[in-house]
PDB file of C-alpha atoms and ligand atoms in Angstrom:
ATOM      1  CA  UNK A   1       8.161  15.272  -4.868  1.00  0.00           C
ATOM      2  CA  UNK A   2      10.239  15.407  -7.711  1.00  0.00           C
ATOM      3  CA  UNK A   3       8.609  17.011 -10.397  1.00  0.00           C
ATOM      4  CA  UNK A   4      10.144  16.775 -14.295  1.00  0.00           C
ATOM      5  CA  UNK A   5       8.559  18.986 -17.026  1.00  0.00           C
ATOM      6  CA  UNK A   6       8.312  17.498 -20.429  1.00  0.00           C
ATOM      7  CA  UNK A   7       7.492  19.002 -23.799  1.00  0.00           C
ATOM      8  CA  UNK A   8       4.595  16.731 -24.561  1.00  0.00           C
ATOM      9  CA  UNK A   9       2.677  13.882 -24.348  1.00  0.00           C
ATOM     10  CA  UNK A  10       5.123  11.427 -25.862  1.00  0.00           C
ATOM     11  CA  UNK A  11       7.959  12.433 -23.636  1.00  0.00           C
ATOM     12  CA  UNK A  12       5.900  12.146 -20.540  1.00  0.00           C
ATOM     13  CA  UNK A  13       5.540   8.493 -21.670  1.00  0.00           C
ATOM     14  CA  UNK A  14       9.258   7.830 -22.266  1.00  0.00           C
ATOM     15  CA  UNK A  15      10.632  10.063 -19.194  1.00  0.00           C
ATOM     16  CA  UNK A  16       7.745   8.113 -17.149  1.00  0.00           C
ATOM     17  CA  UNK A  17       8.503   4.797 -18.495  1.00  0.00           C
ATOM     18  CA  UNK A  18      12.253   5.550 -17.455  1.00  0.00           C
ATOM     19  CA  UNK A  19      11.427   5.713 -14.034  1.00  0.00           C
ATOM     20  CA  UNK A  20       9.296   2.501 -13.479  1.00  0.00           C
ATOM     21  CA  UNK A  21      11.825   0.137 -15.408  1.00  0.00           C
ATOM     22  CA  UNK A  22      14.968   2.162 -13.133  1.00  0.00           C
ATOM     23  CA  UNK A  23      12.717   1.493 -10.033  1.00  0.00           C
ATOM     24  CA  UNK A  24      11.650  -2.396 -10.887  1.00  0.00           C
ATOM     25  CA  UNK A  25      14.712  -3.433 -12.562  1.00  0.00           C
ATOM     26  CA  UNK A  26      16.821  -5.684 -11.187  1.00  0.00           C
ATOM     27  CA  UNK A  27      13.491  -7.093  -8.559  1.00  0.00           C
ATOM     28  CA  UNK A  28      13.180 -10.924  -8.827  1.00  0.00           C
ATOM     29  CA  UNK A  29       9.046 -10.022  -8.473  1.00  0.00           C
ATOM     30  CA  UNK A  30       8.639  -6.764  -9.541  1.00  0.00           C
ATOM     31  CA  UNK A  31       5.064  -5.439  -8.089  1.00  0.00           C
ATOM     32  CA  UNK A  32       3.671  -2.690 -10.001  1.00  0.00           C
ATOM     33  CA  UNK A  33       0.620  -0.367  -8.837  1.00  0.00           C
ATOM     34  CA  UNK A  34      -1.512   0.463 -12.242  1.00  0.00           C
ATOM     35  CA  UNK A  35      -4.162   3.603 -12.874  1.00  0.00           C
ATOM     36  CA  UNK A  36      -6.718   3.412 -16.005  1.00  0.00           C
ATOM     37  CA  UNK A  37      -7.726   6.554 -17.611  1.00  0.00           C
ATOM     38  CA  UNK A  38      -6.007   7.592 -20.248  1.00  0.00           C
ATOM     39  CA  UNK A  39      -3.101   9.323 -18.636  1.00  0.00           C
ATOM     40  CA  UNK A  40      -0.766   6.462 -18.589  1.00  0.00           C
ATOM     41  CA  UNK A  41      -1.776   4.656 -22.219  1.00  0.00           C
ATOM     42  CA  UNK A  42       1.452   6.295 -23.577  1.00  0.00           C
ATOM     43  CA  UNK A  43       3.685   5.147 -20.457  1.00  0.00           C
ATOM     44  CA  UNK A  44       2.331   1.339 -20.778  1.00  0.00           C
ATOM     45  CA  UNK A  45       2.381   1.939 -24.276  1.00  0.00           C
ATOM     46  CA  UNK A  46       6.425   2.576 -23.682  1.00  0.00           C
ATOM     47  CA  UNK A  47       6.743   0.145 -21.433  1.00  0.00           C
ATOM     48  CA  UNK A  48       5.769  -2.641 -23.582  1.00  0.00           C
ATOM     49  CA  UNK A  49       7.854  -1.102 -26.472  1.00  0.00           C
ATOM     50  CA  UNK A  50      11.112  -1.522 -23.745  1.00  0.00           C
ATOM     51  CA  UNK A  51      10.532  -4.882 -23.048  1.00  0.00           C
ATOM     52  CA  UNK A  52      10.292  -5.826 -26.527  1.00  0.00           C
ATOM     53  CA  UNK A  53      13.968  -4.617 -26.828  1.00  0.00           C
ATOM     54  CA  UNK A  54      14.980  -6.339 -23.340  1.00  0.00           C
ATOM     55  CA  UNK A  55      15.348  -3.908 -20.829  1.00  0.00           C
ATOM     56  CA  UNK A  56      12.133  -4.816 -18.719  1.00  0.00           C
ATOM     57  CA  UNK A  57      11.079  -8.207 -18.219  1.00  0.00           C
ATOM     58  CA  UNK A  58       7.041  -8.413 -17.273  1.00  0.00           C
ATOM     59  CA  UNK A  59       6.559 -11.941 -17.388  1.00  0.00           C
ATOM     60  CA  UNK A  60       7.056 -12.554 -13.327  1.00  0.00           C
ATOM     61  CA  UNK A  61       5.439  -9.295 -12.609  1.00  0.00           C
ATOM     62  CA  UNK A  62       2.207  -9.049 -10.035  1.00  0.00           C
ATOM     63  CA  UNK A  63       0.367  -6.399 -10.852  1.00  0.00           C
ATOM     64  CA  UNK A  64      -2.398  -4.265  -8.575  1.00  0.00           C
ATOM     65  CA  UNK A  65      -5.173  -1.791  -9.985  1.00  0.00           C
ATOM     66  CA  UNK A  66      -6.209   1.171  -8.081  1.00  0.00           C
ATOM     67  CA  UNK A  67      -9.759   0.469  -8.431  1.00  0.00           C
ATOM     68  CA  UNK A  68     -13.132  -0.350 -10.257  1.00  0.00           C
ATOM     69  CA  UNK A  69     -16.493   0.357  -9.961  1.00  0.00           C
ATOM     70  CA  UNK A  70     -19.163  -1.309  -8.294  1.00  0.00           C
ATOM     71  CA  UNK A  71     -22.537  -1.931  -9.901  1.00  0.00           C
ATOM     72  CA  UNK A  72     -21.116  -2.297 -13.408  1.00  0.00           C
ATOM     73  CA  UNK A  73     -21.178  -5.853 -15.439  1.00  0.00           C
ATOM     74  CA  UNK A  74     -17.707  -6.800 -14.881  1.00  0.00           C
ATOM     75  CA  UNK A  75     -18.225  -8.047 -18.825  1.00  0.00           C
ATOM     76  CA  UNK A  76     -18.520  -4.125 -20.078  1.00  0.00           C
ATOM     77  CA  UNK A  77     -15.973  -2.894 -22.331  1.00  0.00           C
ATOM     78  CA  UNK A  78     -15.319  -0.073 -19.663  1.00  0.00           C
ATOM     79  CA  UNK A  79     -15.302  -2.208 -16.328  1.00  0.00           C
ATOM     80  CA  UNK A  80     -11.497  -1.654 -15.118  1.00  0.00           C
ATOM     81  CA  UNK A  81     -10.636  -5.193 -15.042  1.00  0.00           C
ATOM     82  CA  UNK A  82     -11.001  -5.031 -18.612  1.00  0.00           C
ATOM     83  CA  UNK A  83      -9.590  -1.851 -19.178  1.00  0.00           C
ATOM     84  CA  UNK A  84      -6.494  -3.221 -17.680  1.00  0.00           C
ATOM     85  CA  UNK A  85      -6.312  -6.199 -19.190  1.00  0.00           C
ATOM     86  CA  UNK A  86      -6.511  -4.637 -22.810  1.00  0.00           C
ATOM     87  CA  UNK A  87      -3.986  -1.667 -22.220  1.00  0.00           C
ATOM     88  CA  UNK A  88      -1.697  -3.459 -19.466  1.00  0.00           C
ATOM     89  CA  UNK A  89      -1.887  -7.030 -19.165  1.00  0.00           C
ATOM     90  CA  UNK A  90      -2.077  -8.252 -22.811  1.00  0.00           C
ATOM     91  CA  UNK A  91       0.699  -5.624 -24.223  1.00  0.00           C
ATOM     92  CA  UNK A  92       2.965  -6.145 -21.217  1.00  0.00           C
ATOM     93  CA  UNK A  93       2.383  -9.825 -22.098  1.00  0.00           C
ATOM     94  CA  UNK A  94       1.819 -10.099 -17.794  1.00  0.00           C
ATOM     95  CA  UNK A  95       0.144 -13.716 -16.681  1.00  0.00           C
ATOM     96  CA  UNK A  96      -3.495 -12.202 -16.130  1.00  0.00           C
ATOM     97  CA  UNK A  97      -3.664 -14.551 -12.844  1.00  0.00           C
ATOM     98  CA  UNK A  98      -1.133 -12.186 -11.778  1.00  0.00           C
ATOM     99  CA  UNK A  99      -2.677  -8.936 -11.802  1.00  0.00           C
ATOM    100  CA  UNK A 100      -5.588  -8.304  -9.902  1.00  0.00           C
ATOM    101  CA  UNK A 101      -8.092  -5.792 -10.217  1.00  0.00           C
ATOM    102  CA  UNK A 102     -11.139  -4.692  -7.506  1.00  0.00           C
ATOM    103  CA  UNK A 103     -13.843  -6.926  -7.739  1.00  0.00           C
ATOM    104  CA  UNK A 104     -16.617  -4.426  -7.655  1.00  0.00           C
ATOM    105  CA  UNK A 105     -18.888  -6.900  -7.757  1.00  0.00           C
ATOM    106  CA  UNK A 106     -18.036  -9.106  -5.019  1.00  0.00           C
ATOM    107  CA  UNK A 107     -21.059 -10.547  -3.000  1.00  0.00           C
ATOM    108  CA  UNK A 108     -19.538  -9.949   0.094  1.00  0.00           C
ATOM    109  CA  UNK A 109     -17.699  -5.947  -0.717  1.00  0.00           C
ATOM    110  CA  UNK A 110     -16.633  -5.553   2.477  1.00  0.00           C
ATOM    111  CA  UNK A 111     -15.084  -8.558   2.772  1.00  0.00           C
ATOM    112  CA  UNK A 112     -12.873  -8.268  -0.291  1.00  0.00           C
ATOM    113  CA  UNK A 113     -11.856  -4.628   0.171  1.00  0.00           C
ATOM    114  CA  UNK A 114      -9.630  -5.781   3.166  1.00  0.00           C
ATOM    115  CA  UNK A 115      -8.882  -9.433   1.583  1.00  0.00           C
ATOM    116  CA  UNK A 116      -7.175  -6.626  -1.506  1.00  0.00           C
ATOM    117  CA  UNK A 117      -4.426  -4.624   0.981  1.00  0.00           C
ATOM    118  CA  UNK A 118      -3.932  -7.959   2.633  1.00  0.00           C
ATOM    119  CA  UNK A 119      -2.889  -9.390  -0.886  1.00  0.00           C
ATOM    120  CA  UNK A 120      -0.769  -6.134  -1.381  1.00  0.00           C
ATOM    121  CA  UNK A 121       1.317  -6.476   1.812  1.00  0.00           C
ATOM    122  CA  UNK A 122       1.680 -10.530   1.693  1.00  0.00           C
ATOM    123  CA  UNK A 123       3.887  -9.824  -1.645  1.00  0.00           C
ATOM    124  CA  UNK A 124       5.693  -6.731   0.254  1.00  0.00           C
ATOM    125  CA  UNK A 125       3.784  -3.815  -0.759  1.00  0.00           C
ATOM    126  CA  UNK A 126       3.710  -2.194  -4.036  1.00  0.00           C
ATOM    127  CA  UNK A 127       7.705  -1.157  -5.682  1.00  0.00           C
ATOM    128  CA  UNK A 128       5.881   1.533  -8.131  1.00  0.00           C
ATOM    129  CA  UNK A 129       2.781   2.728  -8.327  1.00  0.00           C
ATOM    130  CA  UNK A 130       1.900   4.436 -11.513  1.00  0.00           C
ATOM    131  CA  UNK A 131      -1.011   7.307 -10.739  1.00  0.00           C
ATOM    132  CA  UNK A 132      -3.266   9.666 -12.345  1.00  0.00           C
ATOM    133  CA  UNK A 133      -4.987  12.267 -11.331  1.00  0.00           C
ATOM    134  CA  UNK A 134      -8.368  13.567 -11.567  1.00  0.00           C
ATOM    135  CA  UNK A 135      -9.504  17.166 -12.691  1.00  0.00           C
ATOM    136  CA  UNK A 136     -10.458  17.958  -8.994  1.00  0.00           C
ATOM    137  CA  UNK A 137      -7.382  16.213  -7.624  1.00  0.00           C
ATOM    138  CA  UNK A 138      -8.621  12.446  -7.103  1.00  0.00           C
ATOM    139  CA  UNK A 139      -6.052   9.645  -7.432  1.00  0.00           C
ATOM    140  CA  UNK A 140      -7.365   6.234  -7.523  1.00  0.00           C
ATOM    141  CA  UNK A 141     -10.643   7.242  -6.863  1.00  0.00           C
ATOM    142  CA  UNK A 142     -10.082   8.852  -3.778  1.00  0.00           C
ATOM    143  CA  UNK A 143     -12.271  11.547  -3.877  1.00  0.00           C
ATOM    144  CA  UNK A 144     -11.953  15.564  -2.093  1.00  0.00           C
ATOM    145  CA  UNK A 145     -12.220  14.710   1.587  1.00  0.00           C
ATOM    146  CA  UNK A 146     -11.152  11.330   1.907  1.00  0.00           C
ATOM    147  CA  UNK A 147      -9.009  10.326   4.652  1.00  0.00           C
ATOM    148  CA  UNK A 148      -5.250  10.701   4.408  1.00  0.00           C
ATOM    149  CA  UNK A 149      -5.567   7.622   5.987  1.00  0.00           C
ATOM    150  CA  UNK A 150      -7.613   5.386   4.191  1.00  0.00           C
ATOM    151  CA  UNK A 151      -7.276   2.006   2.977  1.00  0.00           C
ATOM    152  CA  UNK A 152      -9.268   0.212   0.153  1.00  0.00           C
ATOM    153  CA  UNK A 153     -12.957   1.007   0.658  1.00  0.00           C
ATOM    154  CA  UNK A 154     -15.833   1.456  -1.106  1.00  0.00           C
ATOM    155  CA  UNK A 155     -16.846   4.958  -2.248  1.00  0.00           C
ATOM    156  CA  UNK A 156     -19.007   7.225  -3.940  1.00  0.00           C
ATOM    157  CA  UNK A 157     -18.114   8.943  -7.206  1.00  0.00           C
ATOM    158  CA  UNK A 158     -18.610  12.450  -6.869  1.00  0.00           C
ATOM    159  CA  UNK A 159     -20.767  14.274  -9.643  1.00  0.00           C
ATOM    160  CA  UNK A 160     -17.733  15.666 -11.464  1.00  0.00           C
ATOM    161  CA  UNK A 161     -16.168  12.327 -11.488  1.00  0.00           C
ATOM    162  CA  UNK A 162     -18.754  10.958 -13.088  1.00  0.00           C
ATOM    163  CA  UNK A 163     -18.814  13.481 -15.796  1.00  0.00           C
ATOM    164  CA  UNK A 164     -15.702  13.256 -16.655  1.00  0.00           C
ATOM    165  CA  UNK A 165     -15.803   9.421 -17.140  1.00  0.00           C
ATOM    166  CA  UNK A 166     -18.984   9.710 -18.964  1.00  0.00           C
ATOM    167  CA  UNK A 167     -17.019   9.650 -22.361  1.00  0.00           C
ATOM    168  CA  UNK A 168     -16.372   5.952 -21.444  1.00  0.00           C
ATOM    169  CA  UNK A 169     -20.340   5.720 -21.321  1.00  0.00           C
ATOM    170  CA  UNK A 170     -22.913   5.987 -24.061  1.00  0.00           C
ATOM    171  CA  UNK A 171     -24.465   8.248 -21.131  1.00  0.00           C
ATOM    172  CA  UNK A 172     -24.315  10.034 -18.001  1.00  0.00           C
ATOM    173  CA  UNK A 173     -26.984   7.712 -16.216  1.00  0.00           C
ATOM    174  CA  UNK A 174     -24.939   4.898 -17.273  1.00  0.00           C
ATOM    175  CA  UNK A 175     -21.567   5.573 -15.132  1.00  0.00           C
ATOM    176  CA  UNK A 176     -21.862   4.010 -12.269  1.00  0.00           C
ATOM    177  CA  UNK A 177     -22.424   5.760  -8.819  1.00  0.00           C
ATOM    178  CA  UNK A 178     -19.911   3.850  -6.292  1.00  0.00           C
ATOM    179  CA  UNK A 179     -16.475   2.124  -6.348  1.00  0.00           C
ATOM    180  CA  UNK A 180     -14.101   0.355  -5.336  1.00  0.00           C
ATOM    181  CA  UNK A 181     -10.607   2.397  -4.598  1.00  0.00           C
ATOM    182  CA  UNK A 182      -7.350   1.523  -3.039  1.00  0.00           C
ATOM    183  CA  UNK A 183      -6.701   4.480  -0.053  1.00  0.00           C
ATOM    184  CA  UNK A 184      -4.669   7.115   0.319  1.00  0.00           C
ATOM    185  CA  UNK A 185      -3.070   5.418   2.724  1.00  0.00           C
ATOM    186  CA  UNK A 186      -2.628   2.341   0.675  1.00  0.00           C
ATOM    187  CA  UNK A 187      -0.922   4.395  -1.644  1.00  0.00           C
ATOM    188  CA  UNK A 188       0.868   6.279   0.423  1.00  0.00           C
ATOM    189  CA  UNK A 189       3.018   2.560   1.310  1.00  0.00           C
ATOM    190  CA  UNK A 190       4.363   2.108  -2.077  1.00  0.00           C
ATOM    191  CA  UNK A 191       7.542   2.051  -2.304  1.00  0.00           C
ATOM    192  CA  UNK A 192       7.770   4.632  -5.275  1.00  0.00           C
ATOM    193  CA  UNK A 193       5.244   6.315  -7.231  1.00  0.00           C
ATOM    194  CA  UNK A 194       4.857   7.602 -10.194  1.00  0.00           C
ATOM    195  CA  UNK A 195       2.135   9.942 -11.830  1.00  0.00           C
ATOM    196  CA  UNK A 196       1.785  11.194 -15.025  1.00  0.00           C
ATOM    197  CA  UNK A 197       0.148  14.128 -16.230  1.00  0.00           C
ATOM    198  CA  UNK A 198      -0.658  16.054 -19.591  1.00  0.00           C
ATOM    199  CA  UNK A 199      -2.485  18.864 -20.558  1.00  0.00           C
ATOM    200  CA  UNK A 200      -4.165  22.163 -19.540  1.00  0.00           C
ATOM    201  CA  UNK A 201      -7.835  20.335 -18.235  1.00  0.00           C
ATOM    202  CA  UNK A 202      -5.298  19.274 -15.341  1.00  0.00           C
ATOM    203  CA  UNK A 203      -2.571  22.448 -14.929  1.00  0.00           C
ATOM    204  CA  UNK A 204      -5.402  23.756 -11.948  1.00  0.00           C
ATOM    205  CA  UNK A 205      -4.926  20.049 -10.204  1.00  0.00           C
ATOM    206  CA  UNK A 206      -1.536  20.292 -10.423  1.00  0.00           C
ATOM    207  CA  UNK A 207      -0.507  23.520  -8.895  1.00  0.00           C
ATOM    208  CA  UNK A 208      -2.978  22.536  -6.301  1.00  0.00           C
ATOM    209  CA  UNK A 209      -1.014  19.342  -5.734  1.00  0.00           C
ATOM    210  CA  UNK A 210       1.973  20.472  -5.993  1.00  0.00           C
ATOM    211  CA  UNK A 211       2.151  24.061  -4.445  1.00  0.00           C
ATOM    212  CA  UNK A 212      -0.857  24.140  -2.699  1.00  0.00           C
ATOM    213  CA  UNK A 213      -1.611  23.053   0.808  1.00  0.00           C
ATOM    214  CA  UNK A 214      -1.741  19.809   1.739  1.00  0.00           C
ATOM    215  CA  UNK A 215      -5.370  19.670   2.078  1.00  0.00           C
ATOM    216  CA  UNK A 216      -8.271  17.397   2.092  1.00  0.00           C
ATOM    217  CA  UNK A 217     -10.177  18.885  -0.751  1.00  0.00           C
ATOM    218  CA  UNK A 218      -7.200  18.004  -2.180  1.00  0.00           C
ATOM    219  CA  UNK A 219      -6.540  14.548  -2.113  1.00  0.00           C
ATOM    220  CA  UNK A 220      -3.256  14.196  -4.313  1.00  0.00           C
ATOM    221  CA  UNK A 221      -1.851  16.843  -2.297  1.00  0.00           C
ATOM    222  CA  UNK A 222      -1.045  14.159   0.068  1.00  0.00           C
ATOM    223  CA  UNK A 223       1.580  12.531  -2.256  1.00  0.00           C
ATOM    224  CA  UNK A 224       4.082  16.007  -0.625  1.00  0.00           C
ATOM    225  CA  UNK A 225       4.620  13.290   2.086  1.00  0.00           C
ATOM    226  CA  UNK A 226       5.653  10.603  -0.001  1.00  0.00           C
ATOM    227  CA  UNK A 227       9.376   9.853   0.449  1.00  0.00           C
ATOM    228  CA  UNK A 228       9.619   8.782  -3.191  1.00  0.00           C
ATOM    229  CA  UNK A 229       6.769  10.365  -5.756  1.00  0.00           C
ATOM    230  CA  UNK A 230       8.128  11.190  -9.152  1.00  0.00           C
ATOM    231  CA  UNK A 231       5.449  13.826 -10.777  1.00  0.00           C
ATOM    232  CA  UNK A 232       6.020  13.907 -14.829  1.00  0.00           C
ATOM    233  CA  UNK A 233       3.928  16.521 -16.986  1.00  0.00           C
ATOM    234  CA  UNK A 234       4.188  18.045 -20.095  1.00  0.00           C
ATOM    235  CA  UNK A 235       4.277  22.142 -20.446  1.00  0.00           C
ATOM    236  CA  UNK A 236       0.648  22.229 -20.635  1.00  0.00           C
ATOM    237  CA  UNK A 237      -0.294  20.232 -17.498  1.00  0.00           C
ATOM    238  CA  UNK A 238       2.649  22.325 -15.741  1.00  0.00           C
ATOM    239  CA  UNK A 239       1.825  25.816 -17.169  1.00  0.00           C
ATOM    240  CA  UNK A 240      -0.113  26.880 -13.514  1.00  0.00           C
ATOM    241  CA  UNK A 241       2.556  26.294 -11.550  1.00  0.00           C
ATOM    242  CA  UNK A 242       3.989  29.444 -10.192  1.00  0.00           C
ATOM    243  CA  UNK A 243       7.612  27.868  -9.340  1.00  0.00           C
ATOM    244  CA  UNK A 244       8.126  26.289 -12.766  1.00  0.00           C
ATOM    245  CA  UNK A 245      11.527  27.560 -13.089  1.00  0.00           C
ATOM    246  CA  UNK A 246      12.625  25.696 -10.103  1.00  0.00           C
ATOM    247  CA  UNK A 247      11.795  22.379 -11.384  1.00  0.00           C
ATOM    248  CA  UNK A 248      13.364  22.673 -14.725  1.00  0.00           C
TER     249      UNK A 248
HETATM  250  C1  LIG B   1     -10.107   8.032 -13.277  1.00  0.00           C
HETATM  251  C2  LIG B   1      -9.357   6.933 -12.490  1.00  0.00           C
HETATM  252  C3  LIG B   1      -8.039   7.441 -11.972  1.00  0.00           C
HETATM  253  C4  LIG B   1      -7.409   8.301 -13.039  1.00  0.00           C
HETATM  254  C5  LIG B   1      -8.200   9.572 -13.185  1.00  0.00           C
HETATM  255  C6  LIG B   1      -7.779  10.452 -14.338  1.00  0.00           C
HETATM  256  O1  LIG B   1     -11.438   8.135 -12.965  1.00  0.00           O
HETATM  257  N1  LIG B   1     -10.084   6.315 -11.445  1.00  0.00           N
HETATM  258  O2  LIG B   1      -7.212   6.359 -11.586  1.00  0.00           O
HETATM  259  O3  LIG B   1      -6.085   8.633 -12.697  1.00  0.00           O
HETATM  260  O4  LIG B   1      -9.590   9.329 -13.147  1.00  0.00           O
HETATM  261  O5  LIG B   1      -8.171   9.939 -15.560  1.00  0.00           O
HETATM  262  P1  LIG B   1      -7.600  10.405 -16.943  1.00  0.00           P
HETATM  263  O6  LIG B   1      -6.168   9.992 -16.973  1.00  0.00           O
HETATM  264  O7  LIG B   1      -8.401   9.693 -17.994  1.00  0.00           O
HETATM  265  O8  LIG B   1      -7.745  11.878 -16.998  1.00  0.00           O
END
């Protein structure tokens, strides 16, 4: 893991964005892995600012989300297709054929959770997959205990999840109860991946990640295999961490 400690929330956006144009650059079909939440709104927010002055071209980009959740109209506001399509695929100008997105509400679920990693290894796997991570250490929505080696499945949010996407909601009872998530192990094959990170809600998942063990109840901590993760946080999100100094 390389991990690069940033003053604030702006920087982790512009160091971040770095990365992913360094890692797709130069790829004829640049494949990029994208998170919702609202960890990486200032990196896509960066991005599409760099490819306005040329040095990132999105327009023959695929694009793959981490996941979405089942048992929600896929017309809500907050469904993850349309998340993505509002903060990725319209300011990244990317052809929205292109970039696919769980379907959650799939008649046949199980069907279409192995038709999605088949689709991800046809066009070679993904070259950078941007992450978040979750107050108890979920990425996608691969929740404590979930196999290191999982691929996309179908899963149950667990209660804390749930409360922290509430905001999303106008309640509680109205976030849904299951998902759709890539794996770890589906993650685990891109190529390069890159999370982002800011503020002190998240310094406990980080240390955990990052120093801890890697762990089940721990899911992120698997990314300390990963030959090429790239972990950017600002000074809040970092201020747990007891080796700090050795990252700066
Ligand atoms: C969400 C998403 C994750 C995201 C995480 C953190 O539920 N499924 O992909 O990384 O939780 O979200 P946020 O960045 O809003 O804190």
């Amino acid at each position: 893991m390389e991990i690069i400690i940033v003053a604030n929330e702006e920087e982790v956006g512009r160091v971040a964005a770095d990365k992913v144009i360094e890692h797709l650059s130069g790829l004829a079909t640049p494949v990029i892995g994208l998170a919702t939440g609202s960890s990486p709104l200032g990196l896509y927010a960066e991005l599409a600012r760099r490819q306005d002055e040329g040095d990132i071209d999105f327009s023959h980009a695929l694009g793959f989300a981490l996941d979405e959740y089942v048992g929600i109209d896929p017309a809500h506001p907050e469904s993850y297709r349309n998340v993505i399509n509002r903060t990725v695929v319209e300011p990244l100008r990317m052809a929205p054929e292109r970039v696919r997105v769980p379907d959650g509400a799939a008649e046949d679920l199980e069907a279409a959770v192995e038709e999605y990693d088949a689709a991800i290894e046809a066009v070679g796997g993904v070259d950078v997959q941007v992450l978040g991570i979750g107050s108890n250490g979920h990425i996608g929505f691969n929740e404590p205990f979930s196999s290191f080696s999982s691929r996309t499945r179908v899963e149950v949010l667990t209660p804390q999840t749930r409360e922290d996407n509430a905001r999303f909601f106008d309640s509680l009872d109205q976030v849904p109860t299951h998902c759709v998530t890539q794996g770890l192990g589906t993650i685990m094959d891109s190529h390069c991946a890159v999370m982002v990170v800011t503020g002190e809600h998240k310094a406990d998942a980080v240390a955990a990640m990052v120093e801890g063990p890697v762990a089940a109840v721990m899911p992120a901590s698997i990314l300390q295999f990963h030959p090429n993760c790239i972990v950017v946080i600002d000074e809040a999100a970092a201020s747990k961490l007891q080796h700090a100094d050795l990252f700066r």
